[in-house]
Amino acid sequence: MQQKNGFFIDALHIFVLCSFALAQPLFDLLSRRVQFFVAHGSKPVDVILLVLILCILLPTIAVLIEWVAGLFGRPIRKGMHGLVVAGLVAAIALPVLKQMGRFSGATLLMGAAILGVVAAISYIRFHPVRNLLTVLSPALLVFPGLFLFHTPVFKIVFRGGDPIAVYPNVDATAPMIMVIFDEFDITSLMDEHRQIDPIRYPNFAALARDATWFRNTTTVADHSEYAVPPSLTGNYSGRLRLPTAADYPHNLFTLLGGTYDLKVFETLTQLCPDQLCDSSTSRESFPERMESLLSDVSIVCLHILLPPDLTTGLPTIEGTWKDFVARSSGTEKDTKRKKRNWETRDQAWLFDTYIESI
């Protein structure tokens, strides 16, 4: 009976350490970058499953490894438990050590390993250390609870249905085309007279001759997720609002959706409700969404844990919100995936698909 209680206490401590080493760093980062979930087209079930994987599945795997080791004897299980504790403490220490100065990756790994070994020895030898982990066990509920209920992720998990039940009918039949060029410098189109250069850009120049254009036009924000909604709503973006139809229910799509058939391509926003737009994200199946989400979360986790000079071989996470591996890899498998699923947000592929739809 005492051995069973000891095993369950050890398992509880692994769950606690996993929460501090893996779950909470990711929760903290993703709660401040909710656009990550918007770009992935994540549904409530996707986010909840991610939380369950981080808080339950991963520590359960570690506990099962210990249980298997215990089949060969209690000392072997205890030794395996000490190794797991040392590894998780080292994972907790690495991000902290990274903030203490510019050290080489090998130095940081060695420092984290030493701290992990010292912590594991202290854990095995001193009851107060083990009791501390027991006292910290409420973190198993606090961390996911804060992530789901007290961050902008709440809007992803507990969003309502269609924000507008009935769409207005607009007395118009003319076809409409609207294109937003992200991070597009309009001065690059102009000649020395501040007119669109007809030699370099003949089609833009032809359009300008029969249209009204504003050479001094500019955006109202420096990030796409805040710059696009004003163009479609006429209202300034709020830093606490997500670029989704739930947060911006009155937009160009909902205005015209009752009259027009919409063909919409959105890469970083979800302003068109699923009821109106057959968007790429709404066509993604649950396995496809989770594959993309878990792949990208694992890359983000490695960037959090590893020293900078040890992340050079990892896919970059700068300048994009999704498909880090597919963007960095040139393998035949990833190339076929891009061609098969334009949902990968490959910009060139999206552009070609848009042109073909006109």
Coordinates of C-alpha atoms in Angstrom, one line a residue:
M1 CA 0.0 0.0 0.0
Q2 CA 2.8 2.4 0.9
Q3 CA 4.5 1.6 -2.4
K4 CA 1.3 2.4 -4.3
N5 CA 1.0 5.7 -2.5
G6 CA 4.6 6.5 -3.3
F7 CA 4.0 5.8 -6.9
F8 CA 1.0 8.1 -7.1
I9 CA 2.8 10.9 -5.3
D10 CA 5.7 10.5 -7.7
A11 CA 3.3 10.7 -10.6
L12 CA 1.7 13.8 -9.1
H13 CA 5.1 15.5 -8.9
I14 CA 5.8 14.6 -12.6
F15 CA 2.5 16.3 -13.6
V16 CA 3.5 19.4 -11.6
L17 CA 7.0 19.6 -13.1
C18 CA 5.6 19.1 -16.6
S19 CA 3.2 22.0 -16.0
F20 CA 6.0 24.3 -15.1
A21 CA 8.5 23.0 -17.7
L22 CA 6.2 22.7 -20.8
A23 CA 2.6 23.8 -20.3
Q24 CA 2.9 27.1 -18.6
P25 CA 5.7 28.6 -20.9
L26 CA 3.6 27.7 -23.9
F27 CA 0.4 29.0 -22.3
D28 CA 2.1 32.2 -21.5
L29 CA 3.4 32.8 -25.0
L30 CA 0.3 31.7 -26.8
S31 CA -2.0 33.7 -24.6
R32 CA -0.1 36.8 -25.8
R33 CA -0.2 35.6 -29.4
V34 CA -3.8 34.5 -29.9
Q35 CA -3.4 35.3 -33.6
F36 CA -1.5 32.0 -33.7
F37 CA -4.9 30.2 -33.2
V38 CA -6.7 32.5 -35.6
A39 CA -4.2 31.7 -38.4
H40 CA -4.6 28.0 -37.8
G41 CA -8.4 28.3 -38.0
S42 CA -8.5 26.6 -34.6
K43 CA -11.9 25.5 -33.3
P44 CA -12.7 25.3 -29.5
V45 CA -12.1 21.6 -29.6
D46 CA -8.6 22.1 -31.0
V47 CA -7.5 24.4 -28.2
I48 CA -9.0 22.2 -25.5
L49 CA -7.3 19.1 -27.0
L50 CA -4.0 21.0 -27.0
V51 CA -4.4 21.8 -23.3
L52 CA -5.2 18.2 -22.5
I53 CA -2.1 17.0 -24.4
L54 CA 0.2 19.4 -22.6
C55 CA -1.3 19.0 -19.1
I56 CA -2.3 15.3 -19.2
L57 CA -1.0 13.3 -22.1
L58 CA 2.7 14.3 -21.9
P59 CA 3.1 13.7 -18.2
T60 CA 1.1 10.5 -18.5
I61 CA 3.7 9.2 -21.0
A62 CA 6.5 10.0 -18.5
V63 CA 4.5 8.2 -15.7
L64 CA 4.0 5.2 -17.9
I65 CA 7.7 5.0 -18.6
E66 CA 8.4 5.0 -14.9
W67 CA 5.7 2.3 -14.4
V68 CA 7.4 0.1 -17.0
A69 CA 10.7 0.6 -15.3
G70 CA 9.0 -0.4 -12.0
L71 CA 8.3 -3.8 -13.5
F72 CA 12.0 -4.5 -13.1
G73 CA 12.1 -3.5 -9.5
R74 CA 11.5 -0.5 -7.3
P75 CA 15.1 0.8 -7.3
I76 CA 15.0 1.0 -11.1
R77 CA 11.7 2.9 -11.0
K78 CA 13.1 5.3 -8.4
G79 CA 16.2 5.8 -10.6
M80 CA 14.1 6.5 -13.6
H81 CA 12.0 8.9 -11.5
G82 CA 15.1 10.8 -10.5
L83 CA 16.1 11.1 -14.2
V84 CA 12.7 12.4 -15.2
V85 CA 12.8 15.0 -12.3
A86 CA 16.3 16.1 -13.3
G87 CA 15.3 16.5 -17.0
L88 CA 12.1 18.5 -16.2
V89 CA 14.0 20.7 -13.8
A90 CA 16.6 21.3 -16.4
A91 CA 13.8 22.2 -18.9
I92 CA 12.5 24.7 -16.3
A93 CA 15.9 26.2 -15.8
L94 CA 16.9 26.6 -19.4
P95 CA 14.7 29.6 -20.3
V96 CA 15.7 31.3 -17.0
L97 CA 19.4 30.8 -17.7
K98 CA 18.9 32.2 -21.3
Q99 CA 17.7 35.5 -19.8
M100 CA 20.8 35.8 -17.5
G101 CA 23.3 36.6 -20.2
R102 CA 24.8 35.6 -23.6
F103 CA 26.3 32.2 -23.0
S104 CA 27.0 29.5 -25.5
G105 CA 24.4 26.8 -25.9
A106 CA 26.8 24.2 -24.4
T107 CA 27.3 26.3 -21.3
L108 CA 23.6 26.8 -20.9
L109 CA 22.8 23.1 -21.3
M110 CA 25.6 22.2 -18.9
G111 CA 24.3 24.7 -16.3
A112 CA 20.7 23.5 -16.7
A113 CA 21.9 19.9 -16.4
I114 CA 23.8 20.7 -13.2
L115 CA 20.7 22.4 -11.7
G116 CA 18.6 19.4 -12.7
V117 CA 20.9 16.9 -11.1
V118 CA 21.2 19.0 -7.9
A119 CA 17.4 19.4 -7.8
A120 CA 16.9 15.6 -8.3
I121 CA 19.3 14.8 -5.5
S122 CA 17.6 17.3 -3.2
Y123 CA 14.3 15.9 -4.2
I124 CA 15.3 12.3 -3.3
R125 CA 17.1 13.2 -0.1
F126 CA 15.0 15.9 1.5
H127 CA 11.3 15.6 2.3
P128 CA 10.6 19.4 2.3
V129 CA 11.6 19.5 -1.4
R130 CA 9.1 16.7 -2.2
N131 CA 6.5 18.4 -0.1
L132 CA 7.0 21.6 -2.0
L133 CA 6.0 19.9 -5.3
T134 CA 2.9 18.5 -3.5
V135 CA 2.0 22.0 -2.4
L136 CA 2.4 23.3 -6.0
S137 CA 0.0 20.7 -7.3
P138 CA -2.9 23.2 -7.7
A139 CA -0.9 24.5 -10.6
L140 CA -2.3 21.6 -12.5
L141 CA -5.7 23.4 -12.5
V142 CA -4.5 27.0 -12.2
F143 CA -2.4 27.1 -15.4
P144 CA -4.9 25.7 -17.8
G145 CA -7.7 27.6 -16.1
L146 CA -6.0 30.9 -16.5
F147 CA -5.1 30.1 -20.1
L148 CA -8.7 29.2 -21.0
F149 CA -10.7 31.7 -18.9
H150 CA -8.5 34.7 -18.2
T151 CA -6.7 35.4 -21.5
P152 CA -7.9 36.3 -25.0
V153 CA -7.9 32.5 -25.8
F154 CA -11.3 32.6 -24.0
K155 CA -12.8 34.1 -27.2
I156 CA -11.5 31.2 -29.3
V157 CA -12.7 28.5 -26.9
F158 CA -16.1 30.0 -25.9
R159 CA -17.0 31.9 -29.0
G160 CA -20.6 31.9 -30.0
G161 CA -22.1 30.9 -33.3
D162 CA -22.8 33.2 -36.3
P163 CA -22.6 36.7 -34.9
I164 CA -25.4 37.9 -37.2
A165 CA -28.4 35.6 -37.8
V166 CA -30.0 37.5 -40.7
Y167 CA -27.9 39.2 -43.3
P168 CA -29.2 42.3 -45.0
N169 CA -30.2 42.4 -48.7
V170 CA -28.3 45.1 -50.7
D171 CA -29.9 46.6 -53.7
A172 CA -26.8 46.0 -56.0
T173 CA -25.8 43.6 -58.7
A174 CA -22.5 44.9 -59.8
P175 CA -19.6 42.4 -59.2
M176 CA -17.1 43.5 -56.6
I177 CA -13.4 42.7 -56.3
M178 CA -11.4 43.8 -53.3
V179 CA -7.7 43.0 -52.9
I180 CA -5.6 44.0 -49.8
F181 CA -1.9 44.2 -50.5
D182 CA -0.2 43.5 -47.2
E183 CA 3.0 45.5 -46.5
F184 CA 2.8 47.1 -49.9
D185 CA 4.7 50.3 -50.5
I186 CA 2.6 52.4 -52.8
T187 CA 5.4 54.8 -53.6
S188 CA 7.2 51.9 -55.4
L189 CA 4.4 52.2 -58.1
M190 CA 5.0 55.9 -58.8
D191 CA 7.3 57.7 -61.2
E192 CA 9.0 61.1 -60.6
H193 CA 5.6 62.8 -61.1
R194 CA 3.9 60.8 -58.4
Q195 CA 1.8 59.0 -61.0
I196 CA 1.7 55.3 -61.4
D197 CA 4.6 54.3 -63.7
P198 CA 2.9 53.1 -66.9
I199 CA 6.1 51.4 -68.2
R200 CA 6.8 49.3 -65.1
Y201 CA 3.2 48.8 -64.1
P202 CA 1.0 49.2 -67.2
N203 CA -2.1 47.5 -65.7
F204 CA -2.0 49.5 -62.5
A205 CA -1.7 52.6 -64.6
A206 CA -4.6 51.7 -66.8
L207 CA -6.7 51.0 -63.7
A208 CA -5.8 54.4 -62.2
R209 CA -6.9 56.2 -65.4
D210 CA -10.4 55.0 -65.0
A211 CA -10.6 55.0 -61.2
T212 CA -10.2 57.1 -58.1
W213 CA -7.0 56.4 -56.3
F214 CA -5.3 58.0 -53.3
R215 CA -1.5 58.3 -53.5
N216 CA -1.2 59.3 -49.8
T217 CA -3.2 56.3 -48.6
T218 CA -1.8 54.5 -45.6
T219 CA -2.8 51.9 -43.0
V220 CA -3.7 52.5 -39.4
A221 CA -1.6 49.8 -37.8
D222 CA 1.7 48.1 -38.1
H223 CA 0.6 44.5 -37.9
S224 CA -1.7 42.7 -40.4
E225 CA -4.1 41.4 -37.7
Y226 CA -4.8 45.0 -36.7
A227 CA -4.5 46.7 -40.1
V228 CA -7.0 44.4 -42.1
P229 CA -10.1 44.8 -39.9
P230 CA -10.4 48.6 -40.3
S231 CA -10.3 48.1 -44.1
L232 CA -13.3 45.8 -43.9
T233 CA -15.2 47.4 -41.0
G234 CA -14.5 51.2 -41.1
N235 CA -13.6 51.0 -37.4
Y236 CA -10.3 51.1 -35.6
S237 CA -8.9 47.8 -34.3
G238 CA -8.8 47.2 -30.6
R239 CA -5.7 45.5 -29.2
L240 CA -8.0 43.2 -27.2
R241 CA -10.1 42.2 -30.2
L242 CA -9.3 39.3 -32.4
P243 CA -9.5 39.6 -36.2
T244 CA -12.6 37.3 -36.3
A245 CA -16.2 37.7 -37.3
A246 CA -17.2 37.3 -33.6
D247 CA -15.3 40.4 -32.6
Y248 CA -16.1 42.3 -35.8
P249 CA -19.6 41.1 -36.7
H250 CA -20.4 44.2 -38.8
N251 CA -18.0 44.1 -41.7
L252 CA -18.1 44.1 -45.5
F253 CA -18.7 40.4 -45.7
T254 CA -21.8 40.4 -43.4
L255 CA -23.1 43.5 -45.2
L256 CA -23.0 41.9 -48.6
G257 CA -23.4 38.2 -47.6
G258 CA -27.2 38.3 -48.0
T259 CA -27.0 39.4 -51.6
Y260 CA -23.6 38.3 -53.0
D261 CA -21.9 34.9 -53.4
L262 CA -18.6 35.5 -51.6
K263 CA -15.3 34.1 -52.7
V264 CA -13.0 35.0 -49.9
F265 CA -9.3 34.3 -49.2
E266 CA -8.1 35.2 -45.7
T267 CA -4.6 34.3 -44.5
L268 CA -4.4 35.9 -41.1
T269 CA -8.0 36.8 -40.3
Q270 CA -11.4 35.1 -40.0
L271 CA -13.6 38.1 -40.6
C272 CA -16.0 36.2 -43.0
P273 CA -18.4 33.9 -41.0
D274 CA -18.2 30.2 -42.0
Q275 CA -21.9 30.5 -43.0
L276 CA -21.0 32.9 -45.8
C277 CA -17.5 31.9 -46.8
D278 CA -16.2 28.6 -47.9
S279 CA -12.8 29.5 -46.4
S280 CA -9.7 27.3 -46.4
T281 CA -9.7 27.0 -42.7
S282 CA -13.4 25.8 -42.6
R283 CA -12.5 23.1 -45.1
E284 CA -9.7 21.7 -43.1
S285 CA -10.6 18.5 -41.3
F286 CA -10.0 18.1 -37.6
P287 CA -6.9 15.8 -38.1
E288 CA -5.4 18.3 -40.6
R289 CA -5.9 21.2 -38.2
M290 CA -4.4 19.3 -35.2
E291 CA -1.5 18.1 -37.3
S292 CA -0.6 21.6 -38.2
L293 CA -1.2 23.0 -34.7
L294 CA 0.8 20.3 -32.9
S295 CA 3.7 20.5 -35.4
D296 CA 3.9 24.3 -35.0
V297 CA 3.5 24.2 -31.2
S298 CA 6.4 21.7 -30.9
I299 CA 8.6 24.0 -32.9
V300 CA 7.6 27.0 -30.7
C301 CA 8.4 24.9 -27.6
L302 CA 11.9 24.0 -28.9
H303 CA 12.5 27.7 -29.5
I304 CA 11.4 28.5 -26.0
L305 CA 13.6 25.9 -24.4
L306 CA 16.8 25.7 -26.5
P307 CA 19.6 28.3 -26.5
P308 CA 19.6 30.6 -29.5
D309 CA 22.7 29.0 -31.1
L310 CA 21.1 25.6 -30.9
T311 CA 18.0 26.7 -32.8
T312 CA 19.7 27.4 -36.1
G313 CA 18.7 24.0 -37.4
L314 CA 15.1 24.5 -36.5
P315 CA 12.4 26.0 -38.8
T316 CA 12.1 29.8 -38.2
I317 CA 9.0 31.1 -36.5
E318 CA 9.7 34.7 -37.5
G319 CA 7.4 36.5 -40.0
T320 CA 4.6 33.9 -40.1
W321 CA 2.1 32.3 -37.8
K322 CA 1.8 28.9 -39.3
D323 CA 3.4 25.9 -41.0
F324 CA 6.9 26.5 -39.8
V325 CA 8.2 23.1 -41.0
A326 CA 6.6 23.3 -44.4
R327 CA 8.0 26.8 -45.1
S328 CA 11.5 25.8 -44.1
S329 CA 11.6 22.3 -45.7
G330 CA 12.1 21.6 -49.3
T331 CA 11.5 17.9 -49.1
E332 CA 9.3 16.2 -51.7
K333 CA 6.7 15.4 -49.0
D334 CA 6.3 19.0 -47.9
T335 CA 6.2 20.2 -51.6
K336 CA 3.4 17.8 -52.3
R337 CA 1.6 18.9 -49.2
K338 CA 1.7 22.5 -50.3
K339 CA 0.3 21.6 -53.7
R340 CA -2.3 19.4 -52.3
N341 CA -3.5 21.7 -49.5
W342 CA -3.3 25.4 -50.3
E343 CA -4.4 25.9 -46.6
T344 CA -0.7 25.8 -45.8
R345 CA -0.8 29.6 -46.3
D346 CA 2.0 29.5 -48.8
Q347 CA 1.7 33.0 -50.2
A348 CA 2.7 32.2 -53.8
W349 CA 0.2 29.3 -53.9
L350 CA -2.5 31.5 -52.4
F351 CA -1.9 34.1 -55.1
D352 CA -2.0 31.6 -57.9
T353 CA -5.3 30.2 -56.5
Y354 CA -6.8 33.6 -56.3
I355 CA -5.8 34.5 -59.9
E356 CA -7.3 31.3 -61.2
S357 CA -10.6 32.1 -59.4
I358 CA -11.1 35.4 -61.2

